[in-house]
Each structure stands twice: as C-alpha cells, then as structure tokens.
Amino acid sequence: MFVETITSARDEWESFSQGTRLTSDPPSALVLSVAWDVGEGRVSVLNVWESADAISDFYVERTHSLIQQRGEPADKPKRHGEPLEVFVRR
C-alpha cells in the first residue's frame, strides 16, 4: 500500500475529483479515499493506493490531461510512502 494526502481549496478539490473521476469511476488500484471539510473552505483527502506505481499510472491516465487543460493545481498531493502499520476493523 502507498499513502498520499492533500489539503486544498474545496472548489479545486471538487474540480479535480470530478475531472479525474477518482471516486465516481475509481481506478482499480485505489484502495481507499476519504475527504473531509477542514474549515475555511478547505478539504483534506487521504488516498490509499496499492502501490507507488499505481499513483503514477493514475497521473498518466487521468490527471496529466486535466492539468494540461486547467493548469497546475495550487496544492499538490504529499506522498507519504508505505505505511509502517495498518489496522482495519472488519
């Protein structure tokens, strides 16, 4: 698994989430995506991917063309890498 987070303006998050179809048509390598309102018009997101390669594939397949059309986002994801420990309640 590979973890990334991002905090961005709500309108930017909505635009990129819809444009990449992150949760409406999730890529098979996306394990988990959670977004929450952190106040002051900003949203934080936690994405868990199967691997670092999966994020690269997602960028090439869905994000790159969106950035070419709309420009670079003001906030970029932070890649945290492989988790040291994971707990998921079943």
PDB file of N, CA and C in Angstrom:
ATOM      1  N   MET A   1       0.837  -1.178   0.000  1.00  0.00           N
ATOM      2  CA  MET A   1       0.000   0.000   0.000  1.00  0.00           C
ATOM      3  C   MET A   1       0.881   1.240   0.000  1.00  0.00           C
ATOM      4  N   PHE A   2       0.330   2.326  -0.501  1.00  0.00           N
ATOM      5  CA  PHE A   2       1.039   3.596  -0.586  1.00  0.00           C
ATOM      6  C   PHE A   2       0.046   4.699  -0.230  1.00  0.00           C
ATOM      7  N   VAL A   3       0.455   5.609   0.629  1.00  0.00           N
ATOM      8  CA  VAL A   3      -0.443   6.634   1.171  1.00  0.00           C
ATOM      9  C   VAL A   3      -0.070   8.020   0.652  1.00  0.00           C
ATOM     10  N   GLU A   4      -1.105   8.796   0.293  1.00  0.00           N
ATOM     11  CA  GLU A   4      -0.916  10.206  -0.054  1.00  0.00           C
ATOM     12  C   GLU A   4      -2.027  11.025   0.587  1.00  0.00           C
ATOM     13  N   THR A   5      -1.718  12.288   0.872  1.00  0.00           N
ATOM     14  CA  THR A   5      -2.708  13.219   1.395  1.00  0.00           C
ATOM     15  C   THR A   5      -2.612  14.520   0.616  1.00  0.00           C
ATOM     16  N   ILE A   6      -3.697  15.269   0.659  1.00  0.00           N
ATOM     17  CA  ILE A   6      -3.703  16.603   0.073  1.00  0.00           C
ATOM     18  C   ILE A   6      -4.728  17.448   0.819  1.00  0.00           C
ATOM     19  N   THR A   7      -4.399  18.700   1.023  1.00  0.00           N
ATOM     20  CA  THR A   7      -5.342  19.679   1.536  1.00  0.00           C
ATOM     21  C   THR A   7      -5.389  20.798   0.516  1.00  0.00           C
ATOM     22  N   SER A   8      -6.598  21.124   0.072  1.00  0.00           N
ATOM     23  CA  SER A   8      -6.740  22.139  -0.968  1.00  0.00           C
ATOM     24  C   SER A   8      -8.050  22.886  -0.797  1.00  0.00           C
ATOM     25  N   ALA A   9      -8.200  23.940  -1.585  1.00  0.00           N
ATOM     26  CA  ALA A   9      -9.457  24.687  -1.598  1.00  0.00           C
ATOM     27  C   ALA A   9     -10.575  23.741  -2.064  1.00  0.00           C
ATOM     28  N   ARG A  10     -11.736  23.892  -1.484  1.00  0.00           N
ATOM     29  CA  ARG A  10     -12.844  22.981  -1.799  1.00  0.00           C
ATOM     30  C   ARG A  10     -13.177  22.979  -3.290  1.00  0.00           C
ATOM     31  N   ASP A  11     -13.201  24.147  -3.918  1.00  0.00           N
ATOM     32  CA  ASP A  11     -13.539  24.190  -5.349  1.00  0.00           C
ATOM     33  C   ASP A  11     -12.475  23.487  -6.203  1.00  0.00           C
ATOM     34  N   GLU A  12     -11.218  23.605  -5.829  1.00  0.00           N
ATOM     35  CA  GLU A  12     -10.164  22.909  -6.558  1.00  0.00           C
ATOM     36  C   GLU A  12     -10.291  21.393  -6.364  1.00  0.00           C
ATOM     37  N   TRP A  13     -10.551  20.975  -5.126  1.00  0.00           N
ATOM     38  CA  TRP A  13     -10.738  19.547  -4.848  1.00  0.00           C
ATOM     39  C   TRP A  13     -11.908  18.998  -5.661  1.00  0.00           C
ATOM     40  N   GLU A  14     -13.048  19.709  -5.653  1.00  0.00           N
ATOM     41  CA  GLU A  14     -14.218  19.251  -6.400  1.00  0.00           C
ATOM     42  C   GLU A  14     -13.910  19.143  -7.890  1.00  0.00           C
ATOM     43  N   SER A  15     -13.225  20.137  -8.424  1.00  0.00           N
ATOM     44  CA  SER A  15     -12.891  20.156  -9.843  1.00  0.00           C
ATOM     45  C   SER A  15     -12.008  18.975 -10.235  1.00  0.00           C
ATOM     46  N   PHE A  16     -10.957  18.729  -9.459  1.00  0.00           N
ATOM     47  CA  PHE A  16     -10.047  17.633  -9.787  1.00  0.00           C
ATOM     48  C   PHE A  16     -10.665  16.273  -9.476  1.00  0.00           C
ATOM     49  N   SER A  17     -11.440  16.178  -8.411  1.00  0.00           N
ATOM     50  CA  SER A  17     -12.087  14.906  -8.086  1.00  0.00           C
ATOM     51  C   SER A  17     -13.068  14.504  -9.184  1.00  0.00           C
ATOM     52  N   GLN A  18     -13.859  15.471  -9.641  1.00  0.00           N
ATOM     53  CA  GLN A  18     -14.813  15.192 -10.716  1.00  0.00           C
ATOM     54  C   GLN A  18     -14.090  14.953 -12.039  1.00  0.00           C
ATOM     55  N   GLY A  19     -13.084  15.773 -12.317  1.00  0.00           N
ATOM     56  CA  GLY A  19     -12.357  15.662 -13.588  1.00  0.00           C
ATOM     57  C   GLY A  19     -11.590  14.360 -13.741  1.00  0.00           C
ATOM     58  N   THR A  20     -11.071  13.842 -12.637  1.00  0.00           N
ATOM     59  CA  THR A  20     -10.328  12.580 -12.692  1.00  0.00           C
ATOM     60  C   THR A  20     -11.218  11.368 -12.429  1.00  0.00           C
ATOM     61  N   ARG A  21     -12.451  11.606 -12.019  1.00  0.00           N
ATOM     62  CA  ARG A  21     -13.409  10.544 -11.689  1.00  0.00           C
ATOM     63  C   ARG A  21     -12.853   9.641 -10.589  1.00  0.00           C
ATOM     64  N   LEU A  22     -12.148  10.247  -9.643  1.00  0.00           N
ATOM     65  CA  LEU A  22     -11.463   9.488  -8.603  1.00  0.00           C
ATOM     66  C   LEU A  22     -12.400   8.542  -7.861  1.00  0.00           C
ATOM     67  N   THR A  23     -13.565   9.022  -7.448  1.00  0.00           N
ATOM     68  CA  THR A  23     -14.484   8.151  -6.708  1.00  0.00           C
ATOM     69  C   THR A  23     -15.732   7.771  -7.507  1.00  0.00           C
ATOM     70  N   SER A  24     -16.047   8.513  -8.564  1.00  0.00           N
ATOM     71  CA  SER A  24     -17.214   8.143  -9.373  1.00  0.00           C
ATOM     72  C   SER A  24     -16.904   6.969 -10.304  1.00  0.00           C
ATOM     73  N   ASP A  25     -15.651   6.837 -10.700  1.00  0.00           N
ATOM     74  CA  ASP A  25     -15.178   5.708 -11.517  1.00  0.00           C
ATOM     75  C   ASP A  25     -13.773   5.374 -11.024  1.00  0.00           C
ATOM     76  N   PRO A  26     -13.669   4.859  -9.804  1.00  0.00           N
ATOM     77  CA  PRO A  26     -12.354   4.703  -9.179  1.00  0.00           C
ATOM     78  C   PRO A  26     -11.456   3.725  -9.922  1.00  0.00           C
ATOM     79  N   PRO A  27     -10.177   4.064 -10.013  1.00  0.00           N
ATOM     80  CA  PRO A  27      -9.238   3.113 -10.597  1.00  0.00           C
ATOM     81  C   PRO A  27      -9.131   1.886  -9.703  1.00  0.00           C
ATOM     82  N   SER A  28      -8.882   0.748 -10.286  1.00  0.00           N
ATOM     83  CA  SER A  28      -8.845  -0.492  -9.515  1.00  0.00           C
ATOM     84  C   SER A  28      -7.752  -0.482  -8.446  1.00  0.00           C
ATOM     85  N   ALA A  29      -6.718   0.319  -8.625  1.00  0.00           N
ATOM     86  CA  ALA A  29      -5.610   0.366  -7.661  1.00  0.00           C
ATOM     87  C   ALA A  29      -5.874   1.284  -6.471  1.00  0.00           C
ATOM     88  N   LEU A  30      -6.995   2.006  -6.481  1.00  0.00           N
ATOM     89  CA  LEU A  30      -7.345   2.864  -5.351  1.00  0.00           C
ATOM     90  C   LEU A  30      -8.004   2.010  -4.279  1.00  0.00           C
ATOM     91  N   VAL A  31      -7.386   1.936  -3.118  1.00  0.00           N
ATOM     92  CA  VAL A  31      -7.892   1.113  -2.022  1.00  0.00           C
ATOM     93  C   VAL A  31      -8.906   1.886  -1.189  1.00  0.00           C
ATOM     94  N   LEU A  32      -8.614   3.171  -0.938  1.00  0.00           N
ATOM     95  CA  LEU A  32      -9.436   3.988  -0.045  1.00  0.00           C
ATOM     96  C   LEU A  32      -9.252   5.451  -0.391  1.00  0.00           C
ATOM     97  N   SER A  33     -10.326   6.214  -0.351  1.00  0.00           N
ATOM     98  CA  SER A  33     -10.252   7.670  -0.484  1.00  0.00           C
ATOM     99  C   SER A  33     -11.257   8.272   0.489  1.00  0.00           C
ATOM    100  N   VAL A  34     -10.763   9.134   1.364  1.00  0.00           N
ATOM    101  CA  VAL A  34     -11.613   9.803   2.356  1.00  0.00           C
ATOM    102  C   VAL A  34     -11.336  11.299   2.267  1.00  0.00           C
ATOM    103  N   ALA A  35     -12.397  12.090   2.153  1.00  0.00           N
ATOM    104  CA  ALA A  35     -12.264  13.545   2.105  1.00  0.00           C
ATOM    105  C   ALA A  35     -13.119  14.156   3.207  1.00  0.00           C
ATOM    106  N   TRP A  36     -12.596  15.204   3.837  1.00  0.00           N
ATOM    107  CA  TRP A  36     -13.362  15.868   4.881  1.00  0.00           C
ATOM    108  C   TRP A  36     -13.095  17.365   4.858  1.00  0.00           C
ATOM    109  N   ASP A  37     -14.077  18.115   5.326  1.00  0.00           N
ATOM    110  CA  ASP A  37     -14.014  19.573   5.399  1.00  0.00           C
ATOM    111  C   ASP A  37     -13.174  19.961   6.605  1.00  0.00           C
ATOM    112  N   VAL A  38     -12.117  20.729   6.382  1.00  0.00           N
ATOM    113  CA  VAL A  38     -11.258  21.167   7.487  1.00  0.00           C
ATOM    114  C   VAL A  38     -11.528  22.614   7.877  1.00  0.00           C
ATOM    115  N   GLY A  39     -12.548  23.213   7.276  1.00  0.00           N
ATOM    116  CA  GLY A  39     -12.911  24.587   7.601  1.00  0.00           C
ATOM    117  C   GLY A  39     -12.245  25.585   6.668  1.00  0.00           C
ATOM    118  N   GLU A  40     -12.752  26.790   6.712  1.00  0.00           N
ATOM    119  CA  GLU A  40     -12.224  27.903   5.923  1.00  0.00           C
ATOM    120  C   GLU A  40     -12.167  27.585   4.434  1.00  0.00           C
ATOM    121  N   GLY A  41     -13.153  26.795   3.954  1.00  0.00           N
ATOM    122  CA  GLY A  41     -13.246  26.498   2.531  1.00  0.00           C
ATOM    123  C   GLY A  41     -12.212  25.509   2.016  1.00  0.00           C
ATOM    124  N   ARG A  42     -11.635  24.711   2.924  1.00  0.00           N
ATOM    125  CA  ARG A  42     -10.601  23.752   2.523  1.00  0.00           C
ATOM    126  C   ARG A  42     -11.024  22.321   2.841  1.00  0.00           C
ATOM    127  N   VAL A  43     -10.493  21.404   2.061  1.00  0.00           N
ATOM    128  CA  VAL A  43     -10.791  19.987   2.188  1.00  0.00           C
ATOM    129  C   VAL A  43      -9.475  19.228   2.297  1.00  0.00           C
ATOM    130  N   SER A  44      -9.434  18.240   3.182  1.00  0.00           N
ATOM    131  CA  SER A  44      -8.288  17.330   3.257  1.00  0.00           C
ATOM    132  C   SER A  44      -8.721  15.966   2.747  1.00  0.00           C
ATOM    133  N   VAL A  45      -7.799  15.289   2.079  1.00  0.00           N
ATOM    134  CA  VAL A  45      -8.089  13.991   1.477  1.00  0.00           C
ATOM    135  C   VAL A  45      -6.975  13.012   1.839  1.00  0.00           C
ATOM    136  N   LEU A  46      -7.372  11.798   2.153  1.00  0.00           N
ATOM    137  CA  LEU A  46      -6.447  10.695   2.366  1.00  0.00           C
ATOM    138  C   LEU A  46      -6.743   9.655   1.293  1.00  0.00           C
ATOM    139  N   ASN A  47      -5.733   9.332   0.487  1.00  0.00           N
ATOM    140  CA  ASN A  47      -5.864   8.291  -0.535  1.00  0.00           C
ATOM    141  C   ASN A  47      -4.883   7.180  -0.223  1.00  0.00           C
ATOM    142  N   VAL A  48      -5.360   5.954  -0.296  1.00  0.00           N
ATOM    143  CA  VAL A  48      -4.512   4.778  -0.124  1.00  0.00           C
ATOM    144  C   VAL A  48      -4.551   4.011  -1.439  1.00  0.00           C
ATOM    145  N   TRP A  49      -3.370   3.762  -1.978  1.00  0.00           N
ATOM    146  CA  TRP A  49      -3.210   3.087  -3.264  1.00  0.00           C
ATOM    147  C   TRP A  49      -2.528   1.746  -3.056  1.00  0.00           C
ATOM    148  N   GLU A  50      -2.666   0.859  -4.012  1.00  0.00           N
ATOM    149  CA  GLU A  50      -1.987  -0.425  -3.943  1.00  0.00           C
ATOM    150  C   GLU A  50      -0.472  -0.274  -3.966  1.00  0.00           C
ATOM    151  N   SER A  51       0.039   0.731  -4.705  1.00  0.00           N
ATOM    152  CA  SER A  51       1.488   0.910  -4.834  1.00  0.00           C
ATOM    153  C   SER A  51       1.794   2.310  -5.345  1.00  0.00           C
ATOM    154  N   ALA A  52       3.065   2.681  -5.280  1.00  0.00           N
ATOM    155  CA  ALA A  52       3.505   3.962  -5.839  1.00  0.00           C
ATOM    156  C   ALA A  52       3.297   3.968  -7.357  1.00  0.00           C
ATOM    157  N   ASP A  53       3.522   2.833  -7.995  1.00  0.00           N
ATOM    158  CA  ASP A  53       3.306   2.732  -9.443  1.00  0.00           C
ATOM    159  C   ASP A  53       1.859   3.026  -9.806  1.00  0.00           C
ATOM    160  N   ALA A  54       0.929   2.653  -8.937  1.00  0.00           N
ATOM    161  CA  ALA A  54      -0.490   2.897  -9.199  1.00  0.00           C
ATOM    162  C   ALA A  54      -0.788   4.393  -9.265  1.00  0.00           C
ATOM    163  N   ILE A  55      -0.136   5.177  -8.424  1.00  0.00           N
ATOM    164  CA  ILE A  55      -0.321   6.627  -8.463  1.00  0.00           C
ATOM    165  C   ILE A  55       0.228   7.181  -9.771  1.00  0.00           C
ATOM    166  N   SER A  56       1.379   6.690 -10.182  1.00  0.00           N
ATOM    167  CA  SER A  56       1.969   7.129 -11.453  1.00  0.00           C
ATOM    168  C   SER A  56       1.044   6.811 -12.619  1.00  0.00           C
ATOM    169  N   ASP A  57       0.488   5.620 -12.625  1.00  0.00           N
ATOM    170  CA  ASP A  57      -0.441   5.240 -13.690  1.00  0.00           C
ATOM    171  C   ASP A  57      -1.665   6.148 -13.698  1.00  0.00           C
ATOM    172  N   PHE A  58      -2.207   6.438 -12.518  1.00  0.00           N
ATOM    173  CA  PHE A  58      -3.370   7.320 -12.405  1.00  0.00           C
ATOM    174  C   PHE A  58      -3.045   8.712 -12.951  1.00  0.00           C
ATOM    175  N   TYR A  59      -1.863   9.202 -12.622  1.00  0.00           N
ATOM    176  CA  TYR A  59      -1.443  10.517 -13.117  1.00  0.00           C
ATOM    177  C   TYR A  59      -1.405  10.515 -14.643  1.00  0.00           C
ATOM    178  N   VAL A  60      -0.767   9.526 -15.223  1.00  0.00           N
ATOM    179  CA  VAL A  60      -0.637   9.456 -16.678  1.00  0.00           C
ATOM    180  C   VAL A  60      -2.008   9.295 -17.342  1.00  0.00           C
ATOM    181  N   GLU A  61      -2.832   8.415 -16.784  1.00  0.00           N
ATOM    182  CA  GLU A  61      -4.108   8.083 -17.416  1.00  0.00           C
ATOM    183  C   GLU A  61      -5.188   9.146 -17.237  1.00  0.00           C
ATOM    184  N   ARG A  62      -5.191   9.848 -16.078  1.00  0.00           N
ATOM    185  CA  ARG A  62      -6.323  10.749 -15.813  1.00  0.00           C
ATOM    186  C   ARG A  62      -5.942  12.175 -15.419  1.00  0.00           C
ATOM    187  N   THR A  63      -4.841  12.342 -14.746  1.00  0.00           N
ATOM    188  CA  THR A  63      -4.537  13.652 -14.185  1.00  0.00           C
ATOM    189  C   THR A  63      -3.769  14.553 -15.149  1.00  0.00           C
ATOM    190  N   HIS A  64      -2.836  14.008 -15.878  1.00  0.00           N
ATOM    191  CA  HIS A  64      -1.973  14.807 -16.751  1.00  0.00           C
ATOM    192  C   HIS A  64      -2.775  15.646 -17.750  1.00  0.00           C
ATOM    193  N   SER A  65      -3.719  15.028 -18.442  1.00  0.00           N
ATOM    194  CA  SER A  65      -4.509  15.781 -19.429  1.00  0.00           C
ATOM    195  C   SER A  65      -5.363  16.859 -18.765  1.00  0.00           C
ATOM    196  N   LEU A  66      -5.853  16.578 -17.562  1.00  0.00           N
ATOM    197  CA  LEU A  66      -6.644  17.565 -16.829  1.00  0.00           C
ATOM    198  C   LEU A  66      -5.785  18.784 -16.475  1.00  0.00           C
ATOM    199  N   ILE A  67      -4.561  18.546 -16.058  1.00  0.00           N
ATOM    200  CA  ILE A  67      -3.645  19.647 -15.738  1.00  0.00           C
ATOM    201  C   ILE A  67      -3.315  20.443 -16.995  1.00  0.00           C
ATOM    202  N   GLN A  68      -3.150  19.776 -18.122  1.00  0.00           N
ATOM    203  CA  GLN A  68      -2.891  20.486 -19.371  1.00  0.00           C
ATOM    204  C   GLN A  68      -4.056  21.396 -19.740  1.00  0.00           C
ATOM    205  N   GLN A  69      -5.278  20.958 -19.467  1.00  0.00           N
ATOM    206  CA  GLN A  69      -6.463  21.755 -19.778  1.00  0.00           C
ATOM    207  C   GLN A  69      -6.671  22.899 -18.792  1.00  0.00           C
ATOM    208  N   ARG A  70      -6.496  22.623 -17.492  1.00  0.00           N
ATOM    209  CA  ARG A  70      -6.872  23.575 -16.449  1.00  0.00           C
ATOM    210  C   ARG A  70      -5.705  24.270 -15.777  1.00  0.00           C
ATOM    211  N   GLY A  71      -4.499  23.773 -15.985  1.00  0.00           N
ATOM    212  CA  GLY A  71      -3.331  24.328 -15.324  1.00  0.00           C
ATOM    213  C   GLY A  71      -3.014  23.588 -14.037  1.00  0.00           C
ATOM    214  N   GLU A  72      -1.842  23.844 -13.521  1.00  0.00           N
ATOM    215  CA  GLU A  72      -1.383  23.207 -12.283  1.00  0.00           C
ATOM    216  C   GLU A  72      -2.283  23.599 -11.109  1.00  0.00           C
ATOM    217  N   PRO A  73      -2.619  22.644 -10.252  1.00  0.00           N
ATOM    218  CA  PRO A  73      -3.386  22.997  -9.051  1.00  0.00           C
ATOM    219  C   PRO A  73      -2.510  23.769  -8.069  1.00  0.00           C
ATOM    220  N   ALA A  74      -3.144  24.565  -7.251  1.00  0.00           N
ATOM    221  CA  ALA A  74      -2.399  25.354  -6.254  1.00  0.00           C
ATOM    222  C   ALA A  74      -1.762  24.447  -5.203  1.00  0.00           C
ATOM    223  N   ASP A  75      -2.426  23.367  -4.886  1.00  0.00           N
ATOM    224  CA  ASP A  75      -1.927  22.436  -3.865  1.00  0.00           C
ATOM    225  C   ASP A  75      -1.703  21.072  -4.494  1.00  0.00           C
ATOM    226  N   LYS A  76      -0.592  20.460  -4.167  1.00  0.00           N
ATOM    227  CA  LYS A  76      -0.258  19.155  -4.734  1.00  0.00           C
ATOM    228  C   LYS A  76      -0.241  18.102  -3.635  1.00  0.00           C
ATOM    229  N   PRO A  77      -0.510  16.837  -4.010  1.00  0.00           N
ATOM    230  CA  PRO A  77      -0.504  15.766  -3.013  1.00  0.00           C
ATOM    231  C   PRO A  77       0.866  15.584  -2.367  1.00  0.00           C
ATOM    232  N   LYS A  78       0.826  15.146  -1.123  1.00  0.00           N
ATOM    233  CA  LYS A  78       2.046  14.765  -0.410  1.00  0.00           C
ATOM    234  C   LYS A  78       2.073  13.250  -0.389  1.00  0.00           C
ATOM    235  N   ARG A  79       3.147  12.702  -0.872  1.00  0.00           N
ATOM    236  CA  ARG A  79       3.293  11.251  -0.932  1.00  0.00           C
ATOM    237  C   ARG A  79       4.035  10.795   0.320  1.00  0.00           C
ATOM    238  N   HIS A  80       3.387   9.960   1.112  1.00  0.00           N
ATOM    239  CA  HIS A  80       3.947   9.532   2.388  1.00  0.00           C
ATOM    240  C   HIS A  80       4.616   8.169   2.312  1.00  0.00           C
ATOM    241  N   GLY A  81       4.355   7.413   1.281  1.00  0.00           N
ATOM    242  CA  GLY A  81       5.008   6.131   1.108  1.00  0.00           C
ATOM    243  C   GLY A  81       4.262   4.976   1.748  1.00  0.00           C
ATOM    244  N   GLU A  82       5.004   3.903   1.934  1.00  0.00           N
ATOM    245  CA  GLU A  82       4.444   2.683   2.502  1.00  0.00           C
ATOM    246  C   GLU A  82       4.157   2.891   3.992  1.00  0.00           C
ATOM    247  N   PRO A  83       2.980   2.477   4.468  1.00  0.00           N
ATOM    248  CA  PRO A  83       2.695   2.604   5.898  1.00  0.00           C
ATOM    249  C   PRO A  83       3.524   1.623   6.718  1.00  0.00           C
ATOM    250  N   LEU A  84       3.829   2.025   7.939  1.00  0.00           N
ATOM    251  CA  LEU A  84       4.544   1.134   8.847  1.00  0.00           C
ATOM    252  C   LEU A  84       3.609   0.121   9.495  1.00  0.00           C
ATOM    253  N   GLU A  85       2.359   0.543   9.666  1.00  0.00           N
ATOM    254  CA  GLU A  85       1.381  -0.325  10.306  1.00  0.00           C
ATOM    255  C   GLU A  85       0.010   0.048   9.797  1.00  0.00           C
ATOM    256  N   VAL A  86      -0.846  -0.934   9.640  1.00  0.00           N
ATOM    257  CA  VAL A  86      -2.207  -0.707   9.175  1.00  0.00           C
ATOM    258  C   VAL A  86      -3.169  -1.520  10.032  1.00  0.00           C
ATOM    259  N   PHE A  87      -4.262  -0.886  10.434  1.00  0.00           N
ATOM    260  CA  PHE A  87      -5.326  -1.594  11.136  1.00  0.00           C
ATOM    261  C   PHE A  87      -6.633  -1.228  10.434  1.00  0.00           C
ATOM    262  N   VAL A  88      -7.408  -2.223  10.098  1.00  0.00           N
ATOM    263  CA  VAL A  88      -8.729  -2.010   9.524  1.00  0.00           C
ATOM    264  C   VAL A  88      -9.691  -2.902  10.270  1.00  0.00           C
ATOM    265  N   ARG A  89     -10.673  -2.302  10.881  1.00  0.00           N
ATOM    266  CA  ARG A  89     -11.680  -3.085  11.594  1.00  0.00           C
ATOM    267  C   ARG A  89     -12.617  -3.720  10.573  1.00  0.00           C
ATOM    268  N   ARG A  90     -12.929  -4.952  10.758  1.00  0.00           N
ATOM    269  CA  ARG A  90     -13.846  -5.644   9.837  1.00  0.00           C
ATOM    270  C   ARG A  90     -15.213  -5.756  10.428  1.00  0.00           C
TER     271      ARG A  90
END
